[in-house]
């Protein structure tokens, strides 16, 4: 398939700039992946579509305040860095801008507690930084860093926790697993009380998730790599659900990519960790998930391709056209979509 097959026209006014309050009052488009039928609900109506014995798989990654501004020691030039991946204890791969002001050997100060040196420049232009921190690194980063909001969000985020899921735990993401932003703690408690299992996996979301597909032949696109882990407890819950005939519903494309990566590698869901660059596009034979909760994704993105693979191309593109007509809110702080 071609990249242009996944294009749809989206008015700028439908790109959500702020999160819905309360979280679970966002709208929810429900798509029947077999019939293509669409219903218009709210996220708090999710209970109506789940039954005892089902399992929701949630990504418990926590977003780092990974956007930091450093002053170059010799010239005073200010450079923006976005941390992407931890290579070693105090060594990180990052994006730098403007890159020409952050060359090998240049040193930067972020506060009286945090400084760094550029030790390498990679082929793709990313930098390797070696930090010096007076205090525990992540605590210091929390003091100086900002949330790395996607470029299409231009309004200031007053509460950093609104770009975290209520169940976020494992620090390491450069972007939020946004399908999970709709849940409240009370809603999670109610789901468990109704006999719906919750399994937590971890996939640290990289900024590559926003990287545009630049090639027309989608099979030529090089996918970004992200780190994932599945605990023994999560594997047991998911496997038990499948064995008992329940449905496994991935909360977000990151949870979906984790589960499908593990099944593709091992033939089952098991305790494991590793890196995945899985690229899911039509046609694709899903080995684990039975349902998907997701947000509305960018035109021509790898994420809308994944949704098309799961729900069917015609069903998905028709649902997106309906969502635009019905003025749903799009992207990270936007409304939800339940495919079941």
Short mmCIF file of C-alpha atoms in Angstrom, two decimals:
data_model
loop_
_atom_site.label_atom_id
_atom_site.label_comp_id
_atom_site.label_asym_id
_atom_site.label_seq_id
_atom_site.Cartn_x
_atom_site.Cartn_y
_atom_site.Cartn_z
CA UNK A 1 0.00 0.00 0.00
CA UNK A 2 1.01 3.61 -0.53
CA UNK A 3 1.51 6.27 2.12
CA UNK A 4 -1.11 8.40 0.37
CA UNK A 5 -3.70 5.65 0.94
CA UNK A 6 -3.71 6.67 4.61
CA UNK A 7 -4.30 10.38 4.09
CA UNK A 8 -7.40 12.13 5.38
CA UNK A 9 -8.24 15.82 5.54
CA UNK A 10 -8.17 17.19 9.10
CA UNK A 11 -9.09 20.79 9.96
CA UNK A 12 -6.51 22.38 12.29
CA UNK A 13 -9.33 23.34 14.66
CA UNK A 14 -9.91 19.67 15.57
CA UNK A 15 -6.40 19.13 16.97
CA UNK A 16 -6.90 19.09 20.75
CA UNK A 17 -4.67 21.55 22.58
CA UNK A 18 -5.74 20.74 26.14
CA UNK A 19 -6.89 17.55 27.89
CA UNK A 20 -10.54 16.89 28.71
CA UNK A 21 -11.62 17.26 32.34
CA UNK A 22 -12.52 14.93 33.94
CA UNK A 23 -10.31 12.52 32.03
CA UNK A 24 -13.04 9.98 31.27
CA UNK A 25 -15.47 12.57 29.89
CA UNK A 26 -13.78 12.56 26.49
CA UNK A 27 -15.91 11.30 23.63
CA UNK A 28 -15.47 7.76 22.35
CA UNK A 29 -16.19 6.55 18.86
CA UNK A 30 -16.99 2.82 18.96
CA UNK A 31 -16.15 0.88 15.78
CA UNK A 32 -17.35 -2.67 15.16
CA UNK A 33 -14.41 -4.10 13.23
CA UNK A 34 -16.58 -6.81 11.63
CA UNK A 35 -19.53 -4.76 10.42
CA UNK A 36 -17.92 -1.31 10.25
CA UNK A 37 -20.83 0.10 12.29
CA UNK A 38 -20.01 3.25 14.29
CA UNK A 39 -21.53 4.46 17.58
CA UNK A 40 -20.92 7.73 19.41
CA UNK A 41 -20.35 7.46 23.16
CA UNK A 42 -18.21 8.84 26.00
CA UNK A 43 -15.23 7.12 27.55
CA UNK A 44 -17.15 6.42 30.77
CA UNK A 45 -19.43 4.21 28.63
CA UNK A 46 -16.56 1.74 28.19
CA UNK A 47 -18.16 -0.54 30.80
CA UNK A 48 -21.01 -1.26 28.37
CA UNK A 49 -18.60 -2.94 25.94
CA UNK A 50 -16.59 -5.06 28.38
CA UNK A 51 -17.59 -8.19 30.23
CA UNK A 52 -16.27 -10.23 33.12
CA UNK A 53 -13.31 -12.30 31.96
CA UNK A 54 -11.98 -9.67 29.57
CA UNK A 55 -8.52 -8.18 30.08
CA UNK A 56 -7.28 -4.66 29.46
CA UNK A 57 -3.55 -4.39 28.77
CA UNK A 58 -2.15 -1.00 29.80
CA UNK A 59 1.29 0.54 29.24
CA UNK A 60 2.61 1.76 32.62
CA UNK A 61 5.50 3.80 31.20
CA UNK A 62 6.01 7.26 32.68
CA UNK A 63 7.03 10.26 30.60
CA UNK A 64 10.31 11.91 31.45
CA UNK A 65 10.38 15.72 31.59
CA UNK A 66 12.82 15.16 28.76
CA UNK A 67 12.92 18.64 27.21
CA UNK A 68 15.84 20.59 28.68
CA UNK A 69 17.59 23.81 27.68
CA UNK A 70 21.36 24.05 28.11
CA UNK A 71 23.70 27.03 27.96
CA UNK A 72 26.95 26.34 26.13
CA UNK A 73 29.85 26.96 28.46
CA UNK A 74 32.13 28.79 25.99
CA UNK A 75 29.67 30.93 24.00
CA UNK A 76 26.49 31.18 26.06
CA UNK A 77 24.45 29.77 23.17
CA UNK A 78 21.21 28.11 24.28
CA UNK A 79 20.45 24.66 22.84
CA UNK A 80 17.31 22.57 23.33
CA UNK A 81 17.82 18.87 24.01
CA UNK A 82 15.15 16.16 24.12
CA UNK A 83 16.28 12.96 25.84
CA UNK A 84 15.37 9.85 23.85
CA UNK A 85 17.11 6.76 25.25
CA UNK A 86 19.28 6.03 28.25
CA UNK A 87 22.47 4.30 27.04
CA UNK A 88 24.20 4.04 30.43
CA UNK A 89 23.69 5.47 33.91
CA UNK A 90 24.36 9.11 32.94
CA UNK A 91 24.69 8.68 29.17
CA UNK A 92 21.72 9.55 26.96
CA UNK A 93 20.88 9.69 23.28
CA UNK A 94 19.02 12.89 22.44
CA UNK A 95 17.83 15.30 19.80
CA UNK A 96 19.58 18.68 19.78
CA UNK A 97 18.46 21.93 18.23
CA UNK A 98 20.13 23.81 16.73
CA UNK A 99 22.47 20.85 16.20
CA UNK A 100 25.29 22.99 14.75
CA UNK A 101 25.74 24.49 18.21
CA UNK A 102 26.11 21.09 19.89
CA UNK A 103 29.21 19.38 18.49
CA UNK A 104 31.52 16.79 20.02
CA UNK A 105 33.37 18.25 22.99
CA UNK A 106 30.93 21.09 23.63
CA UNK A 107 29.75 21.35 27.24
CA UNK A 108 26.42 22.69 28.54
CA UNK A 109 24.97 23.79 31.86
CA UNK A 110 21.29 23.30 32.68
CA UNK A 111 21.31 24.37 36.33
CA UNK A 112 23.73 24.48 39.25
CA UNK A 113 23.00 20.75 39.62
CA UNK A 114 23.15 19.50 36.03
CA UNK A 115 25.67 19.76 33.17
CA UNK A 116 26.77 17.63 30.22
CA UNK A 117 29.29 17.09 27.45
CA UNK A 118 28.49 16.05 23.87
CA UNK A 119 30.53 12.87 23.34
CA UNK A 120 29.26 11.72 19.94
CA UNK A 121 27.13 12.68 16.95
CA UNK A 122 25.24 9.78 15.34
CA UNK A 123 24.50 9.28 11.63
CA UNK A 124 20.92 10.46 12.04
CA UNK A 125 22.08 13.64 13.79
CA UNK A 126 21.16 12.54 17.31
CA UNK A 127 23.67 13.43 20.03
CA UNK A 128 25.14 11.35 22.84
CA UNK A 129 25.37 13.32 26.09
CA UNK A 130 27.39 12.43 29.18
CA UNK A 131 25.78 14.12 32.19
CA UNK A 132 27.13 15.22 35.54
CA UNK A 133 24.46 15.49 38.20
CA UNK A 134 24.68 16.83 41.75
CA UNK A 135 21.95 14.66 43.17
CA UNK A 136 19.85 11.77 41.88
CA UNK A 137 19.59 12.29 38.11
CA UNK A 138 15.83 11.85 37.67
CA UNK A 139 15.05 14.11 40.63
CA UNK A 140 17.26 16.83 39.16
CA UNK A 141 15.72 16.30 35.72
CA UNK A 142 12.26 16.76 37.25
CA UNK A 143 13.39 20.17 38.51
CA UNK A 144 14.81 21.48 35.22
CA UNK A 145 12.93 19.55 32.53
CA UNK A 146 9.71 20.21 30.67
CA UNK A 147 7.25 17.73 29.18
CA UNK A 148 8.18 16.98 25.54
CA UNK A 149 4.72 17.70 24.16
CA UNK A 150 4.14 16.84 20.48
CA UNK A 151 4.81 19.70 18.05
CA UNK A 152 1.11 20.08 17.19
CA UNK A 153 0.33 21.09 20.80
CA UNK A 154 1.16 24.77 21.11
CA UNK A 155 -0.63 25.66 24.35
CA UNK A 156 1.28 25.52 27.63
CA UNK A 157 0.50 22.55 29.87
CA UNK A 158 -0.09 23.85 33.40
CA UNK A 159 -0.22 20.47 35.14
CA UNK A 160 2.52 18.05 34.04
CA UNK A 161 0.52 15.10 35.39
CA UNK A 162 -2.12 15.58 32.68
CA UNK A 163 0.43 14.22 30.20
CA UNK A 164 0.82 11.11 32.37
CA UNK A 165 -1.59 8.21 32.80
CA UNK A 166 -2.87 7.76 36.35
CA UNK A 167 -1.11 4.37 36.43
CA UNK A 168 2.26 5.55 35.05
CA UNK A 169 5.15 4.03 36.97
CA UNK A 170 8.21 3.10 34.89
CA UNK A 171 10.20 6.22 33.92
CA UNK A 172 11.55 6.21 30.40
CA UNK A 173 9.21 7.66 27.74
CA UNK A 174 9.69 10.71 25.58
CA UNK A 175 5.94 10.75 24.83
CA UNK A 176 2.82 9.57 26.62
CA UNK A 177 0.84 6.42 25.72
CA UNK A 178 -2.10 8.70 25.09
CA UNK A 179 -4.92 6.14 24.89
CA UNK A 180 -4.45 5.63 28.62
CA UNK A 181 -4.94 9.32 29.46
CA UNK A 182 -8.73 8.77 29.52
CA UNK A 183 -8.71 6.48 32.56
CA UNK A 184 -9.28 7.63 36.14
CA UNK A 185 -8.30 5.66 39.25
CA UNK A 186 -11.98 5.26 40.13
CA UNK A 187 -12.70 3.83 36.70
CA UNK A 188 -9.89 1.28 37.04
CA UNK A 189 -11.28 0.20 40.43
CA UNK A 190 -14.76 -0.22 38.94
CA UNK A 191 -13.40 -2.30 36.07
CA UNK A 192 -11.67 -4.68 38.47
CA UNK A 193 -14.84 -4.90 40.57
CA UNK A 194 -16.75 -6.00 37.45
CA UNK A 195 -14.34 -8.90 36.86
CA UNK A 196 -12.24 -7.26 34.16
CA UNK A 197 -8.52 -8.03 34.55
CA UNK A 198 -5.86 -5.35 34.24
CA UNK A 199 -2.41 -6.35 32.98
CA UNK A 200 0.43 -3.84 32.89
CA UNK A 201 3.24 -4.00 30.34
CA UNK A 202 5.92 -1.39 29.68
CA UNK A 203 6.95 0.13 26.37
CA UNK A 204 9.00 3.31 26.53
CA UNK A 205 7.59 5.54 23.81
CA UNK A 206 10.19 7.31 21.69
CA UNK A 207 9.73 10.50 19.67
CA UNK A 208 10.04 8.27 16.63
CA UNK A 209 6.34 7.65 17.12
CA UNK A 210 5.82 11.15 15.61
CA UNK A 211 8.34 10.61 12.79
CA UNK A 212 6.55 11.05 9.45
CA UNK A 213 6.59 8.34 6.82
CA UNK A 214 8.61 9.96 4.03
CA UNK A 215 8.56 7.14 1.46
CA UNK A 216 5.55 6.47 -0.75
CA UNK A 217 5.96 2.69 -0.57
CA UNK A 218 5.22 2.01 3.10
CA UNK A 219 7.26 -1.21 3.07
CA UNK A 220 10.35 0.98 2.53
CA UNK A 221 9.77 2.86 5.80
CA UNK A 222 12.33 2.21 8.53
CA UNK A 223 10.55 1.87 11.88
CA UNK A 224 11.95 3.35 15.10
CA UNK A 225 12.97 1.01 17.92
CA UNK A 226 11.51 1.11 21.44
CA UNK A 227 12.25 -0.87 24.60
CA UNK A 228 9.54 -3.07 26.14
CA UNK A 229 9.15 -5.46 29.05
CA UNK A 230 6.46 -7.93 30.12
CA UNK A 231 6.38 -9.19 33.71
CA UNK A 232 5.56 -12.76 34.69
CA UNK A 233 2.38 -11.49 36.37
CA UNK A 234 1.17 -9.69 33.24
CA UNK A 235 1.99 -12.70 31.05
CA UNK A 236 0.02 -14.97 33.37
CA UNK A 237 -3.04 -12.69 33.40
CA UNK A 238 -3.07 -12.36 29.60
CA UNK A 239 -2.47 -16.07 28.97
CA UNK A 240 -5.21 -17.02 31.46
CA UNK A 241 -7.64 -14.65 29.75
CA UNK A 242 -6.98 -16.23 26.37
CA UNK A 243 -7.25 -19.75 27.80
CA UNK A 244 -10.61 -18.97 29.41
CA UNK A 245 -12.07 -17.44 26.27
CA UNK A 246 -11.89 -13.81 27.40
CA UNK A 247 -10.89 -10.95 25.16
CA UNK A 248 -7.53 -9.20 25.36
CA UNK A 249 -7.99 -5.49 24.66
CA UNK A 250 -4.88 -3.38 24.18
CA UNK A 251 -5.02 0.14 25.58
CA UNK A 252 -3.08 2.04 22.95
CA UNK A 253 -0.91 1.18 19.99
CA UNK A 254 2.10 0.84 22.33
CA UNK A 255 0.46 -1.99 24.30
CA UNK A 256 -0.60 -3.55 21.00
CA UNK A 257 2.93 -3.37 19.56
CA UNK A 258 4.35 -4.90 22.74
CA UNK A 259 1.97 -7.87 22.73
CA UNK A 260 2.25 -8.51 19.01
CA UNK A 261 6.06 -8.27 19.18
CA UNK A 262 6.21 -10.87 21.94
CA UNK A 263 3.82 -13.27 20.18
CA UNK A 264 5.72 -12.90 16.89
CA UNK A 265 8.98 -13.71 18.69
CA UNK A 266 7.91 -16.48 21.08
CA UNK A 267 4.54 -17.72 19.83
CA UNK A 268 2.98 -16.81 23.19
CA UNK A 269 2.90 -14.08 25.81
CA UNK A 270 5.68 -14.73 28.32
CA UNK A 271 7.90 -12.82 30.74
CA UNK A 272 10.50 -11.05 28.63
CA UNK A 273 12.08 -7.75 27.66
CA UNK A 274 13.80 -6.39 24.59
CA UNK A 275 13.64 -3.85 21.80
CA UNK A 276 11.00 -3.81 19.11
CA UNK A 277 10.78 -2.10 15.76
CA UNK A 278 7.61 -3.92 14.71
CA UNK A 279 5.74 -2.19 11.90
CA UNK A 280 2.10 -3.25 11.64
CA UNK A 281 0.21 -2.37 8.47
CA UNK A 282 -2.46 -4.07 6.31
CA UNK A 283 -2.67 -6.96 5.88
CA UNK A 284 -1.52 -8.29 9.26
CA UNK A 285 -2.46 -11.39 11.20
CA UNK A 286 -2.82 -10.37 14.85
CA UNK A 287 -1.65 -13.06 17.25
CA UNK A 288 -2.87 -11.70 20.58
CA UNK A 289 -5.26 -8.75 20.73
CA UNK A 290 -9.04 -8.94 20.29
CA UNK A 291 -9.80 -5.26 20.81
CA UNK A 292 -8.06 -1.89 20.80
CA UNK A 293 -8.58 1.41 22.61
CA UNK A 294 -6.76 4.21 20.85
CA UNK A 295 -6.86 7.91 20.00
CA UNK A 296 -7.19 9.42 16.52
CA UNK A 297 -3.83 9.50 14.76
CA UNK A 298 -2.04 11.70 12.24
CA UNK A 299 -2.74 11.22 8.53
CA UNK A 300 -0.21 8.94 6.80
CA UNK A 301 1.32 7.90 10.14
CA UNK A 302 2.45 4.40 11.12
CA UNK A 303 -0.20 4.51 13.85
CA UNK A 304 -3.18 4.95 11.53
CA UNK A 305 -1.67 2.12 9.45
CA UNK A 306 -1.73 -0.12 12.55
CA UNK A 307 -5.38 0.77 13.21
CA UNK A 308 -6.25 0.00 9.58
CA UNK A 309 -4.54 -3.39 9.93
CA UNK A 310 -6.68 -4.23 12.96
CA UNK A 311 -10.07 -2.73 12.06
CA UNK A 312 -9.86 -3.03 8.29
CA UNK A 313 -8.80 -0.30 5.88
CA UNK A 314 -12.24 0.72 4.64
CA UNK A 315 -13.77 0.60 8.14
CA UNK A 316 -11.00 2.76 9.60
CA UNK A 317 -10.88 5.44 6.92
CA UNK A 318 -14.69 5.68 6.94
CA UNK A 319 -14.69 6.01 10.76
CA UNK A 320 -12.09 8.77 10.56
CA UNK A 321 -14.18 10.63 7.99
CA UNK A 322 -17.15 10.35 10.37
CA UNK A 323 -15.04 11.55 13.30
CA UNK A 324 -14.02 14.66 11.36
CA UNK A 325 -17.63 15.35 10.38
CA UNK A 326 -18.75 14.90 13.99
CA UNK A 327 -15.96 17.20 15.20
CA UNK A 328 -14.18 14.74 17.45
CA UNK A 329 -10.97 16.04 19.04
CA UNK A 330 -7.81 14.56 17.51
CA UNK A 331 -4.34 13.39 18.57
CA UNK A 332 -2.67 13.21 22.00
CA UNK A 333 -5.18 15.19 24.09
CA UNK A 334 -8.08 14.20 21.85
CA UNK A 335 -10.98 11.77 22.05
CA UNK A 336 -10.88 7.99 22.12
CA UNK A 337 -11.77 5.20 19.74
CA UNK A 338 -12.80 1.70 20.82
CA UNK A 339 -12.41 -1.01 18.20
CA UNK A 340 -13.99 -4.28 19.17
#
